[in-house]
PDB file of C-alpha atoms in Angstrom:
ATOM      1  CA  UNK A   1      91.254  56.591  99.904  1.00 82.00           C
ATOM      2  CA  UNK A   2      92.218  59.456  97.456  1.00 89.00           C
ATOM      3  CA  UNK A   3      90.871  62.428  97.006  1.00 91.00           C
ATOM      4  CA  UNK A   4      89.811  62.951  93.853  1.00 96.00           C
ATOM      5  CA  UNK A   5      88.671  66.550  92.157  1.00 97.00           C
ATOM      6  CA  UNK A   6      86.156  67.188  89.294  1.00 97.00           C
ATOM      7  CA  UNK A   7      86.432  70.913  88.165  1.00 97.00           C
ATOM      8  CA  UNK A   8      84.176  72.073  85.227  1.00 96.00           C
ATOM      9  CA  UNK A   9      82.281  75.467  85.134  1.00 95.00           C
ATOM     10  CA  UNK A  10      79.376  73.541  83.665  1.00 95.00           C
ATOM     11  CA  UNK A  11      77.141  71.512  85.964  1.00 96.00           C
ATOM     12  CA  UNK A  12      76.058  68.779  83.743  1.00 96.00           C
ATOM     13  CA  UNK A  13      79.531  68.077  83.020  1.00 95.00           C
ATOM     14  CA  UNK A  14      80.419  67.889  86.775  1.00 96.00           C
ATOM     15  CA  UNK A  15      77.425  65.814  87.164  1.00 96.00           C
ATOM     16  CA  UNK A  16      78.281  63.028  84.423  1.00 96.00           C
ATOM     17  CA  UNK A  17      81.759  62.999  85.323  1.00 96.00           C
ATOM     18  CA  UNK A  18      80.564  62.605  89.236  1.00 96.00           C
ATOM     19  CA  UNK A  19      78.226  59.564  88.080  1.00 96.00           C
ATOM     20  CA  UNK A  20      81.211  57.993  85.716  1.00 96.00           C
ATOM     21  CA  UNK A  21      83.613  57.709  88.778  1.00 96.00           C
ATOM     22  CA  UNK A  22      81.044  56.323  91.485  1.00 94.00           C
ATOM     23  CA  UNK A  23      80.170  53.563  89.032  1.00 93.00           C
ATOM     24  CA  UNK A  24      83.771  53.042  88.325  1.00 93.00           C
ATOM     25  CA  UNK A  25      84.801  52.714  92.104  1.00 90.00           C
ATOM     26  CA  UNK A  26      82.017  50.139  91.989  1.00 88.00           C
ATOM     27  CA  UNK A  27      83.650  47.799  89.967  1.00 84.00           C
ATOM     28  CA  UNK A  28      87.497  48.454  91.469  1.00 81.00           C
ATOM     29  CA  UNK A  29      88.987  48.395  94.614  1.00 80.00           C
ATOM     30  CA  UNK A  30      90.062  51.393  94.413  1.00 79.00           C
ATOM     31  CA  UNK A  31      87.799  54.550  96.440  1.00 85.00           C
ATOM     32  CA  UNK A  32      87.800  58.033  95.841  1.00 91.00           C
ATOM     33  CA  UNK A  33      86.005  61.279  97.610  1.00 92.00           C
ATOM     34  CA  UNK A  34      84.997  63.233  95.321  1.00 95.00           C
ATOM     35  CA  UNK A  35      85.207  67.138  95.380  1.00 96.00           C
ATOM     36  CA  UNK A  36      83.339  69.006  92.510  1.00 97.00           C
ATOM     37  CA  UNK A  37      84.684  72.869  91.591  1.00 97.00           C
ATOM     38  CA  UNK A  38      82.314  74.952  89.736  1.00 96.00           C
ATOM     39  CA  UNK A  39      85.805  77.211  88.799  1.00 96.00           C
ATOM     40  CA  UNK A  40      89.764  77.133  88.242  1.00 95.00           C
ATOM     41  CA  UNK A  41      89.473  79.646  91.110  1.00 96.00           C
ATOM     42  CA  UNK A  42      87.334  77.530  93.487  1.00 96.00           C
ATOM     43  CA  UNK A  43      90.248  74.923  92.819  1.00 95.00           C
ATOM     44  CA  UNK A  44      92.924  77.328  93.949  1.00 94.00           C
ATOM     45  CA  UNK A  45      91.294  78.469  96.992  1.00 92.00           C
ATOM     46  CA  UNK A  46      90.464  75.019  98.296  1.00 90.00           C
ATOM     47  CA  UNK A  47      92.235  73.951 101.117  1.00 83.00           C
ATOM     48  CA  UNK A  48      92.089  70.032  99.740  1.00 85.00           C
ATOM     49  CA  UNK A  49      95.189  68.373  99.037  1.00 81.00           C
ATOM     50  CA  UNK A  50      93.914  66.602  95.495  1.00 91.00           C
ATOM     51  CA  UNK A  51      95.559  63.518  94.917  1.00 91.00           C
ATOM     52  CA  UNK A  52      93.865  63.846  90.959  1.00 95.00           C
ATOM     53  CA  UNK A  53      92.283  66.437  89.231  1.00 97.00           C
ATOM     54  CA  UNK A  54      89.764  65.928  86.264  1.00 97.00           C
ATOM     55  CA  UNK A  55      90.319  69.639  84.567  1.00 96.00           C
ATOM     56  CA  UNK A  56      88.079  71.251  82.370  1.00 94.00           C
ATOM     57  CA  UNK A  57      90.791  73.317  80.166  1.00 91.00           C
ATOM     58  CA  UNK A  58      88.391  76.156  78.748  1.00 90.00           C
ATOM     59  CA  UNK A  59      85.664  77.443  81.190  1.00 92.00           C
ATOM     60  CA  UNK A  60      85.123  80.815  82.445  1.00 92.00           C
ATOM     61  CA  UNK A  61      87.078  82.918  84.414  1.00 92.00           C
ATOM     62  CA  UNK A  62      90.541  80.849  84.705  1.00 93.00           C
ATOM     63  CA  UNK A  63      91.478  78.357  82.425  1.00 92.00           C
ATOM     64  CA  UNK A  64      92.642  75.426  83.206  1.00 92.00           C
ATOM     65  CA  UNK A  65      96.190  75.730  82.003  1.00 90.00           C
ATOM     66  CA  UNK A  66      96.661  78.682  84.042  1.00 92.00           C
ATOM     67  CA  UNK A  67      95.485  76.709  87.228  1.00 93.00           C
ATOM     68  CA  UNK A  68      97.513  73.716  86.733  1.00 91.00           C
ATOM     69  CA  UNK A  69     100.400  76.389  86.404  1.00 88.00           C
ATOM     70  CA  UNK A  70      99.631  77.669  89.465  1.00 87.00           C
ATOM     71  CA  UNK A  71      98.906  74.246  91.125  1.00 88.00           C
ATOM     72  CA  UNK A  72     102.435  73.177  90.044  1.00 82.00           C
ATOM     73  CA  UNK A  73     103.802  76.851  91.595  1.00 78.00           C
ATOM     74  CA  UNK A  74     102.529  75.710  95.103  1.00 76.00           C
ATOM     75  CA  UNK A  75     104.311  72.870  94.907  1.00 71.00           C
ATOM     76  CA  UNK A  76     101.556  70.511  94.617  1.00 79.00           C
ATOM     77  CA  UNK A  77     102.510  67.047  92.374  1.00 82.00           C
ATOM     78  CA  UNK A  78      98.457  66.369  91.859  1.00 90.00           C
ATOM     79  CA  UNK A  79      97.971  64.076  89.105  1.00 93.00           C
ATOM     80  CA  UNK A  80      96.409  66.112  86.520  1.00 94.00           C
ATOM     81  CA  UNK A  81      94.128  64.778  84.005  1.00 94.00           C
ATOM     82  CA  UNK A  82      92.857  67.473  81.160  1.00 92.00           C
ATOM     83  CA  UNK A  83      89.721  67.421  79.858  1.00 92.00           C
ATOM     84  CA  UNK A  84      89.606  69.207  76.377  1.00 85.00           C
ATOM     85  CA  UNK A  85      87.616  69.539  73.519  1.00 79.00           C
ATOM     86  CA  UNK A  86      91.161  70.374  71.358  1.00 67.00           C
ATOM     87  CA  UNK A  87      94.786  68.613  70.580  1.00 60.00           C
ATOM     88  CA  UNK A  88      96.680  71.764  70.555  1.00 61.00           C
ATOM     89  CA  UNK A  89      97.402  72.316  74.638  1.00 56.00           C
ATOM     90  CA  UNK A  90      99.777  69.269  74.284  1.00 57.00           C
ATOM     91  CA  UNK A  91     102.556  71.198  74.910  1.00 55.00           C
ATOM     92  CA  UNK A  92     101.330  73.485  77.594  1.00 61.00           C
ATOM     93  CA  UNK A  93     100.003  70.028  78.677  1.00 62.00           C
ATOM     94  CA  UNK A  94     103.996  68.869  78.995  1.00 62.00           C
ATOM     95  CA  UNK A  95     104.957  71.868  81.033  1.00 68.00           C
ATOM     96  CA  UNK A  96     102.921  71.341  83.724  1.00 76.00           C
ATOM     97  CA  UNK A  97     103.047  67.758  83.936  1.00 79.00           C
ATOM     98  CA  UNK A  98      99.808  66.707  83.053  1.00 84.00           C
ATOM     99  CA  UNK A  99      98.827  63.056  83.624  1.00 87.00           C
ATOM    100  CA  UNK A 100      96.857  62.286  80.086  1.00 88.00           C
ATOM    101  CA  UNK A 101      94.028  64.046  78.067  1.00 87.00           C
ATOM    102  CA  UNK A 102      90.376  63.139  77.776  1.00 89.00           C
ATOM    103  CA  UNK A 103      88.988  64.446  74.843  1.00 87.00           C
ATOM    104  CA  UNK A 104      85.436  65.536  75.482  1.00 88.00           C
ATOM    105  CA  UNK A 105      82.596  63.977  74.954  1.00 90.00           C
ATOM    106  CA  UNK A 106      84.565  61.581  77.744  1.00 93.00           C
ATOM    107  CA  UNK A 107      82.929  58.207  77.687  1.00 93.00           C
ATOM    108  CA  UNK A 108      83.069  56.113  81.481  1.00 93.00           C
ATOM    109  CA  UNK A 109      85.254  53.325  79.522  1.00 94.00           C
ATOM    110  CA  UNK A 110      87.789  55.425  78.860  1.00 93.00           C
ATOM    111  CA  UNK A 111      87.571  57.639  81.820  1.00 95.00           C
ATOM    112  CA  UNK A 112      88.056  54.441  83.876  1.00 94.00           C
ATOM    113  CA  UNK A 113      90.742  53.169  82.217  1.00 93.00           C
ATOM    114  CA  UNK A 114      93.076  56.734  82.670  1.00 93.00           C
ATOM    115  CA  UNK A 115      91.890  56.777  86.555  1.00 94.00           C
ATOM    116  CA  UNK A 116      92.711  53.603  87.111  1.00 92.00           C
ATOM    117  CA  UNK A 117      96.169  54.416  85.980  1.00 92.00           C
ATOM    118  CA  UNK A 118      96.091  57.872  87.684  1.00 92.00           C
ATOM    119  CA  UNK A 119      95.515  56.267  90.551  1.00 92.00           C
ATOM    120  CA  UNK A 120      98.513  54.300  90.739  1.00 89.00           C
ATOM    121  CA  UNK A 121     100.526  56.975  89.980  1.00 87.00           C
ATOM    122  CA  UNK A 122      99.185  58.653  92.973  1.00 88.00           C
ATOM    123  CA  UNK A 123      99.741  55.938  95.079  1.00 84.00           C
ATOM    124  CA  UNK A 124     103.761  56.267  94.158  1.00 80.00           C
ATOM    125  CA  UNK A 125     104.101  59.548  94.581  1.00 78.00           C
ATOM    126  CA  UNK A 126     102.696  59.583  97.763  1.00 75.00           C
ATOM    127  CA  UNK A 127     104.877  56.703  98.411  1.00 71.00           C
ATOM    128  CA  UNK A 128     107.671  58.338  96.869  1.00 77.00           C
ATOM    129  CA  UNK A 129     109.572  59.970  99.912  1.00 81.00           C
ATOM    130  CA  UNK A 130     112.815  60.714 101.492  1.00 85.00           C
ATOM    131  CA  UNK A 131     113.585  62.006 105.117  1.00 85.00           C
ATOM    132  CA  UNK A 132     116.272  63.993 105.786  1.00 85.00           C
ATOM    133  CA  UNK A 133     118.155  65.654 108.526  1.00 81.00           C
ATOM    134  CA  UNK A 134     118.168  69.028 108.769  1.00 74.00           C
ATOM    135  CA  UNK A 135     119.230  72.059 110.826  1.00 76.00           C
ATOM    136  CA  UNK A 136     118.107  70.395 114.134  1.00 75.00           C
ATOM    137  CA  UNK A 137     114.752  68.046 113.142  1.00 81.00           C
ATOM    138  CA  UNK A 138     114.063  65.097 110.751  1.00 86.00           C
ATOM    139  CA  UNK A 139     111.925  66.118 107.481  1.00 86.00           C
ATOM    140  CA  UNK A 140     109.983  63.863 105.495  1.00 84.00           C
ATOM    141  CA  UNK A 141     109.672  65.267 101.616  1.00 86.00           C
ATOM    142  CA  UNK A 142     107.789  64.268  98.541  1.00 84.00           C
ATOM    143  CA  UNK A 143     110.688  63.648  95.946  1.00 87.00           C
ATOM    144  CA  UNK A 144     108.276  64.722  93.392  1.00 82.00           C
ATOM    145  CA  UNK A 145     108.163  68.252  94.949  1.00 84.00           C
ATOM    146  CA  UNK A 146     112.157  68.234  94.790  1.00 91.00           C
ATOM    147  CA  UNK A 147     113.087  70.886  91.880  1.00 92.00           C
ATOM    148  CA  UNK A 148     116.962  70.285  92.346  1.00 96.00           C
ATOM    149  CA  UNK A 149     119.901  70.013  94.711  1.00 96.00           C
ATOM    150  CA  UNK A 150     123.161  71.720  94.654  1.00 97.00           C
ATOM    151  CA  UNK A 151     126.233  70.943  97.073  1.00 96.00           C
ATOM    152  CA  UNK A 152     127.370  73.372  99.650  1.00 91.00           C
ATOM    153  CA  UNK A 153     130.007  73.604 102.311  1.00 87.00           C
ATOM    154  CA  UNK A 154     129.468  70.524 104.232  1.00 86.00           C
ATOM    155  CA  UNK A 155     125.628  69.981 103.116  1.00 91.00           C
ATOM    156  CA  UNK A 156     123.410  70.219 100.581  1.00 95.00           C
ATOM    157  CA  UNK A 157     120.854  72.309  99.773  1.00 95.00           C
ATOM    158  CA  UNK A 158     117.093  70.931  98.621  1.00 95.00           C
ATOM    159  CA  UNK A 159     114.967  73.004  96.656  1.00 95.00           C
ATOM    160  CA  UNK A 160     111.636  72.714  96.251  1.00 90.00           C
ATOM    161  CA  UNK A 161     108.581  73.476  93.901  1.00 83.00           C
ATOM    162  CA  UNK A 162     107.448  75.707  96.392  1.00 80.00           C
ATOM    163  CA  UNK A 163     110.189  77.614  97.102  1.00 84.00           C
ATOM    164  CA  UNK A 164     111.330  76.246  99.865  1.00 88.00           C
ATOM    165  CA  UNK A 165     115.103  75.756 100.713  1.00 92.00           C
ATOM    166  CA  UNK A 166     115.959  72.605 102.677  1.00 92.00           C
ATOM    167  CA  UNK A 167     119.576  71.857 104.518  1.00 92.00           C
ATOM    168  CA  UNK A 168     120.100  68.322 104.555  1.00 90.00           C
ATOM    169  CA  UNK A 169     123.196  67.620 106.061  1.00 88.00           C
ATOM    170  CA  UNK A 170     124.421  64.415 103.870  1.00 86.00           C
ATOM    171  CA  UNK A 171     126.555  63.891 100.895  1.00 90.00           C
ATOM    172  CA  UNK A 172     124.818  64.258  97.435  1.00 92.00           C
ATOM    173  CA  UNK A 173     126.353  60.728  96.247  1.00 91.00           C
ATOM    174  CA  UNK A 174     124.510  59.488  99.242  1.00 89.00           C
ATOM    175  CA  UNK A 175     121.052  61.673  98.839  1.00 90.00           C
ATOM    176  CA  UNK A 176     121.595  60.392  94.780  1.00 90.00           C
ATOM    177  CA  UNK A 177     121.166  56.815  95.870  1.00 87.00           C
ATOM    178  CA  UNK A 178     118.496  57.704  98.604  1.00 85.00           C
ATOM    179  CA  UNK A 179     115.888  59.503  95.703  1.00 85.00           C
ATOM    180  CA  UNK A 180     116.850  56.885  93.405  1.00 75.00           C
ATOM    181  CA  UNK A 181     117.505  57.688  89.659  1.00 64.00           C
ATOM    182  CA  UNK A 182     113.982  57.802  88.209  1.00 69.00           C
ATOM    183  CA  UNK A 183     113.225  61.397  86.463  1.00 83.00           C
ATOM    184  CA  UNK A 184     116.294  62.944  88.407  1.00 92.00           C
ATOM    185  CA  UNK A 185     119.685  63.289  87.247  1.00 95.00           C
ATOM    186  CA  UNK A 186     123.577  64.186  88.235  1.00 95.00           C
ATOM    187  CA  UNK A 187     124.078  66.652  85.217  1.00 96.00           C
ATOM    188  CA  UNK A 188     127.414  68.399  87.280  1.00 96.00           C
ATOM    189  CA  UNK A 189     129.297  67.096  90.324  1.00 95.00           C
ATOM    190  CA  UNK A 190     127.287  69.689  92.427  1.00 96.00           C
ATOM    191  CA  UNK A 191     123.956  69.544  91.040  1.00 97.00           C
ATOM    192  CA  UNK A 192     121.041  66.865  91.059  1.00 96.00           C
ATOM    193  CA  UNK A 193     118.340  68.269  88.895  1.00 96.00           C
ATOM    194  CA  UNK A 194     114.592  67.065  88.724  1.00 92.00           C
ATOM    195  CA  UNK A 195     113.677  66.367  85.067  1.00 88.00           C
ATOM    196  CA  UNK A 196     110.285  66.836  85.340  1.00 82.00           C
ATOM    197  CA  UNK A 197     111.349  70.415  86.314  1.00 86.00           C
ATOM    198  CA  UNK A 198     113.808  71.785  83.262  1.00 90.00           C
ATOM    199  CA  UNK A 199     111.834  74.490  81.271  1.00 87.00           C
ATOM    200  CA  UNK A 200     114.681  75.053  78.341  1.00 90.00           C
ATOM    201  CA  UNK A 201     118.041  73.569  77.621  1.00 92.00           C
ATOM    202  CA  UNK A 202     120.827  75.367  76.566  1.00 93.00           C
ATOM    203  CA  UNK A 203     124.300  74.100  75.330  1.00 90.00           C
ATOM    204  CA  UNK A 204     126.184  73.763  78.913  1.00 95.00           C
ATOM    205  CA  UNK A 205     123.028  74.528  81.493  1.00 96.00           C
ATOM    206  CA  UNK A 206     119.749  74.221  81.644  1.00 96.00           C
ATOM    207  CA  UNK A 207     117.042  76.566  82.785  1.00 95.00           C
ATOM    208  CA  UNK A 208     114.597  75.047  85.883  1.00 93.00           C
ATOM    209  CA  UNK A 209     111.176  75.760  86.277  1.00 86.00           C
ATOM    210  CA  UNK A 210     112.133  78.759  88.913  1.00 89.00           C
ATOM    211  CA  UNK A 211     114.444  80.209  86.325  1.00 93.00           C
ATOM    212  CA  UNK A 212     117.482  79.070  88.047  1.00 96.00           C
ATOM    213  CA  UNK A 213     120.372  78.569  85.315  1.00 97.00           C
ATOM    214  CA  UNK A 214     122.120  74.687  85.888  1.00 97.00           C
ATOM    215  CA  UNK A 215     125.274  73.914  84.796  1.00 97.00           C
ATOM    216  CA  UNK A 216     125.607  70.501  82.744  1.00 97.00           C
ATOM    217  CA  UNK A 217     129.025  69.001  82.989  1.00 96.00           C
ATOM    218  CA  UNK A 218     130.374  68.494  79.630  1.00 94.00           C
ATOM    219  CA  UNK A 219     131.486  65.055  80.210  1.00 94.00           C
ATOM    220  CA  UNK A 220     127.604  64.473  81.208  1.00 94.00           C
ATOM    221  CA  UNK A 221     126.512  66.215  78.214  1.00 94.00           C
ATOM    222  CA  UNK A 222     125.503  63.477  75.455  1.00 93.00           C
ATOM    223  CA  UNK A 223     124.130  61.335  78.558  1.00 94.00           C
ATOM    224  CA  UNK A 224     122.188  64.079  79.812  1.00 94.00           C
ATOM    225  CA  UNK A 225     120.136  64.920  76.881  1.00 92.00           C
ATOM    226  CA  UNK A 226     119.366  61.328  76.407  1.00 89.00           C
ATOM    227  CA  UNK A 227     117.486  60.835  79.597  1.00 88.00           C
ATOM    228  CA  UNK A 228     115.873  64.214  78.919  1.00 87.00           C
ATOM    229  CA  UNK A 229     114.976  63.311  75.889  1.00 84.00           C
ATOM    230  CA  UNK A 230     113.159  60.096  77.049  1.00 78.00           C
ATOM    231  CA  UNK A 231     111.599  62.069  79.938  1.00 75.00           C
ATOM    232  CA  UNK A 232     110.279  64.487  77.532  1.00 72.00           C
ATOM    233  CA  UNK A 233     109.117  61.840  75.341  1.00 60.00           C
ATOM    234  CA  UNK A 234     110.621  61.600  72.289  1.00 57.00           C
ATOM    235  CA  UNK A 235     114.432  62.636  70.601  1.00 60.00           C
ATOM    236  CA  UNK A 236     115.447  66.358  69.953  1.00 58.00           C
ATOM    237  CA  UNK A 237     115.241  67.021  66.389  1.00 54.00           C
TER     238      UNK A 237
END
């Protein structure tokens, strides 16, 4: 089952979208709970761990921007589906990862058709996990919450979206192979970086989410902006 989240500050809107999904789990095997927030705020304080969040992006109070933001601070990878009346939060859209856009009004057709793919997607990330050995116990982590690693004397250090700082006592070739190469990517000899994670890039580093500054090899250069390109979607111009 996944948890599934419906925040709008307007009631008829929580209502529909509450109706669309219970006739959609009718038809597909897949099955949701579904939470309804009245606020961005209500979202926040909620101890739920959303697996997807249908997000009203202008409502009252906190937008919905600003909440994903903060959703993606905590170092929660809930797949985020915006619901907006307007084209032009695309790009704030990109920075914090969101899933897709529904443009209001959102019919059930083609709400069902984005949360069947959401779905899936939050399937594999929950899937999506290596375990580690640290300091003196086994951790399990969620590679999507994995900003970037770096190399230190006889480890490696894992940071994550939530600030956290994780020993792993392993070589990075082998952690490399163990996260596999999807949306990560070697850009120096001591530093894996998380695509999904790089806020600006900059001639021979990149800047990270957290504001860390990344070197990029300049061997790994031309390579390097390639995959970010595709992970950004689209070349640089």
């Amino acid at each position: 089952m996944l948890i599934l989240g419906i925040c709008d500050d307007e009631a008829k809107n929580r209502r529909m979208l509450s109706e669309y999904v219970t006739r959609i789990q009718e038809q597909s095997p897949q099955i949701f709970q579904i939470l309804t927030f009245s606020s961005a705020e209500e979202v926040l304080a909620s101890s739920a761990v959303l697996d997807i969040l249908l997000l009203d992006v202008q409502m009252k109070g906190m937008d919905g921007i600003s909440a994903a933001r903060r959703i993606r601070e905590k170092g929660q990878d809930t797949v985020i589906i915006l619901v907006t009346n307007y084209a032009q939060y695309a790009v704030e859209g990109y920075e914090i990862q969101a899933f897709h856009f529904l443009k209001k009004p959102v019919s059930r057709e083609r709400l069902g058709r984005v949360l069947m793919k959401a779905a899936d997607a939050a399937y594999r990330r929950r899937q999506a996990a290596i375990t580690v050995k640290g300091d003196d116990q086994m951790i399990r982590i969620r590679t999507g919450l994995i900003e970037y690693c770096e190399t230190a004397r006889g480890c490696v250090l894992i940071h994550t979206a939530a600030k956290e700082e994780i020993r792993c006592y392993s070589s990075m070739a082998r952690l490399e192979k163990e996260i596999g190469c999807e949306g990560f990517f070697r850009c120096h000899t001591a530093f894996l970086v998380n695509m999904g994670y790089i806020e600006r890039l900059e001639p021979s580093q990149v800047m990270m989410r957290s504001g860390v500054l990344i070197p990029v090899s300049k061997h790994r250069r031309k390579e390097f902006r390639e995959a970010l390109a595709g992970c950004w979607g689209g070349d640089f111009l």
